[in-house]
Short mmCIF file of N, CA and C in Angstrom, two decimals:
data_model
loop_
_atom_site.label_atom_id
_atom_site.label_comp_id
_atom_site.label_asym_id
_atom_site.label_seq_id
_atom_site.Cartn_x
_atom_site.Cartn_y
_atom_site.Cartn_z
N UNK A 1235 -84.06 78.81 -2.96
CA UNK A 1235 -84.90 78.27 -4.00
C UNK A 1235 -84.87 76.75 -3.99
N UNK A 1236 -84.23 76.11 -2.76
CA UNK A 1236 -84.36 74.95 -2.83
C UNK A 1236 -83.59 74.30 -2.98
N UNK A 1237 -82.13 75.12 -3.58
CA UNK A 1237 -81.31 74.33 -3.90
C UNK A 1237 -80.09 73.27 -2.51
N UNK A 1238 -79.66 72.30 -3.19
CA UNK A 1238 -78.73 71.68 -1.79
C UNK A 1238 -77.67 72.79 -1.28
N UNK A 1239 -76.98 72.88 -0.20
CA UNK A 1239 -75.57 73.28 0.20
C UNK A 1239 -74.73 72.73 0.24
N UNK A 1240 -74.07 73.13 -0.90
CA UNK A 1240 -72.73 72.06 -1.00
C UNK A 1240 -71.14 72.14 0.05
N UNK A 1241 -71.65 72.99 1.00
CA UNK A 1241 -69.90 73.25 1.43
C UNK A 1241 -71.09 73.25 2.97
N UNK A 1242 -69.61 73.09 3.76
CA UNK A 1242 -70.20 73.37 5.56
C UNK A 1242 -70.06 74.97 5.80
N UNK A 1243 -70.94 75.31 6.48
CA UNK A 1243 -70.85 76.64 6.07
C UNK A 1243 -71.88 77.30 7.74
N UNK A 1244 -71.66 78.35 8.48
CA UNK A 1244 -72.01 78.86 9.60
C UNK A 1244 -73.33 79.86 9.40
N UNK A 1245 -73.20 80.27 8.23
CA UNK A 1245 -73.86 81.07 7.72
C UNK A 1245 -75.60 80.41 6.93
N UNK A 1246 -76.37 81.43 7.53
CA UNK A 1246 -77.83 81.12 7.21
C UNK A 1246 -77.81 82.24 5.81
N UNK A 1247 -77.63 82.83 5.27
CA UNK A 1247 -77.87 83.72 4.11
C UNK A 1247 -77.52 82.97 2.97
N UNK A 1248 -78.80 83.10 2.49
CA UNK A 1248 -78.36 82.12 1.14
C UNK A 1248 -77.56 82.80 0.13
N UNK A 1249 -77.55 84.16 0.03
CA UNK A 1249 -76.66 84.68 -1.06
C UNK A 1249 -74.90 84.31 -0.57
N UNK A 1250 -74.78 84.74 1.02
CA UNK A 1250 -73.57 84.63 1.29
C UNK A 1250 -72.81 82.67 0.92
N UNK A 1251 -73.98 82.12 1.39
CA UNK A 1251 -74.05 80.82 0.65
C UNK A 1251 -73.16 80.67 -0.51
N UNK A 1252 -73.66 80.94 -1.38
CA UNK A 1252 -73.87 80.74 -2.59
C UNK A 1252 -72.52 81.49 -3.27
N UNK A 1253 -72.02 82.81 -2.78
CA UNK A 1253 -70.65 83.16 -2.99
C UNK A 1253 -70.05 82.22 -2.37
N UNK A 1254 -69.63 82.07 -1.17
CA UNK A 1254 -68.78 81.42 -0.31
C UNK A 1254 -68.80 79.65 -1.46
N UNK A 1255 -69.74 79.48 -2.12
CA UNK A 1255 -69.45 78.40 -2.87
C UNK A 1255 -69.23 78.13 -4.21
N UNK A 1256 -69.37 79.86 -4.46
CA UNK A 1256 -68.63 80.15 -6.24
C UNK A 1256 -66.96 80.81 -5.97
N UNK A 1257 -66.77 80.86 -4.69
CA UNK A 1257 -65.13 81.19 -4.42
C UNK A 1257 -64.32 80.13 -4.38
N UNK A 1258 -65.35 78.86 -3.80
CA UNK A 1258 -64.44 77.70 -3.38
C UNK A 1258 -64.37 76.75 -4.91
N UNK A 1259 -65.14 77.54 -5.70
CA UNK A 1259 -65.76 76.07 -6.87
C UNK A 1259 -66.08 75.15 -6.93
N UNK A 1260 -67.39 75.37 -6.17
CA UNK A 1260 -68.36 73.92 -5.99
C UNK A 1260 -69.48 74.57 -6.62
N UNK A 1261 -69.61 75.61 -7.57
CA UNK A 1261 -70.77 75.40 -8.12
C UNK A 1261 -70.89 74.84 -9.35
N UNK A 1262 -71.89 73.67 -9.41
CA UNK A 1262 -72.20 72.52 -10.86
C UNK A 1262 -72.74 73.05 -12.14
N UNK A 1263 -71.70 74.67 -12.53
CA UNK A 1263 -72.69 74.86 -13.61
C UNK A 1263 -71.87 75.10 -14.92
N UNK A 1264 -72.73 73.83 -16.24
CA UNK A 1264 -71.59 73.90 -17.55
C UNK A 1264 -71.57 75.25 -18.40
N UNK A 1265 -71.53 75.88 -18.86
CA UNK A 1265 -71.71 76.72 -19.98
C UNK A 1265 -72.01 76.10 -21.43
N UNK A 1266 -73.14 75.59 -22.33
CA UNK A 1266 -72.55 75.27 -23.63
C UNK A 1266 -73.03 76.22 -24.12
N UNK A 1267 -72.53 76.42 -25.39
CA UNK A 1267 -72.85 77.95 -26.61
C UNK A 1267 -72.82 76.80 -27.71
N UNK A 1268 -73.58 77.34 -28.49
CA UNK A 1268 -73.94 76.74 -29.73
C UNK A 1268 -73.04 77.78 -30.78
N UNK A 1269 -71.62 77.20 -30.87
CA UNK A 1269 -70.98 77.30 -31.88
C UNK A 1269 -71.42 78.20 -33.33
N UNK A 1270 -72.81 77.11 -33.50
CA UNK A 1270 -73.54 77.48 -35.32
C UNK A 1270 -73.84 78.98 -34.94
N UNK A 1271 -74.44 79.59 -33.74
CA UNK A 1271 -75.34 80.69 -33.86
C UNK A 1271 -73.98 82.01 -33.75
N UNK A 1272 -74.44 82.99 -34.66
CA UNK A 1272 -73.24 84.54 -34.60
C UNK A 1272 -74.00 85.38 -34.27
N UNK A 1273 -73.56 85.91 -33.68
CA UNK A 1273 -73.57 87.71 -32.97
C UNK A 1273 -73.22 88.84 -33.54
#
């Protein structure tokens, strides 16, 4: 989808990608939750 590759990597599959760079923790993503809102 466009996104960069953050790690060196042998592999053309973007899913394998994309694990191989949520194992190492290079993926840039924050979580915020809005506190005010309940469930």
């Amino acid at each position: 989808m466009g996104a960069p590759v953050l790690i060196k990597t042998e592999s053309i599959d973007p899913l394998e990608i994309a694990l191989e760079e949520m194992r190492l923790g290079f993926v840039p993503i924050t979580v915020k939750r809005d506190r005010r809102t309940s469930r």
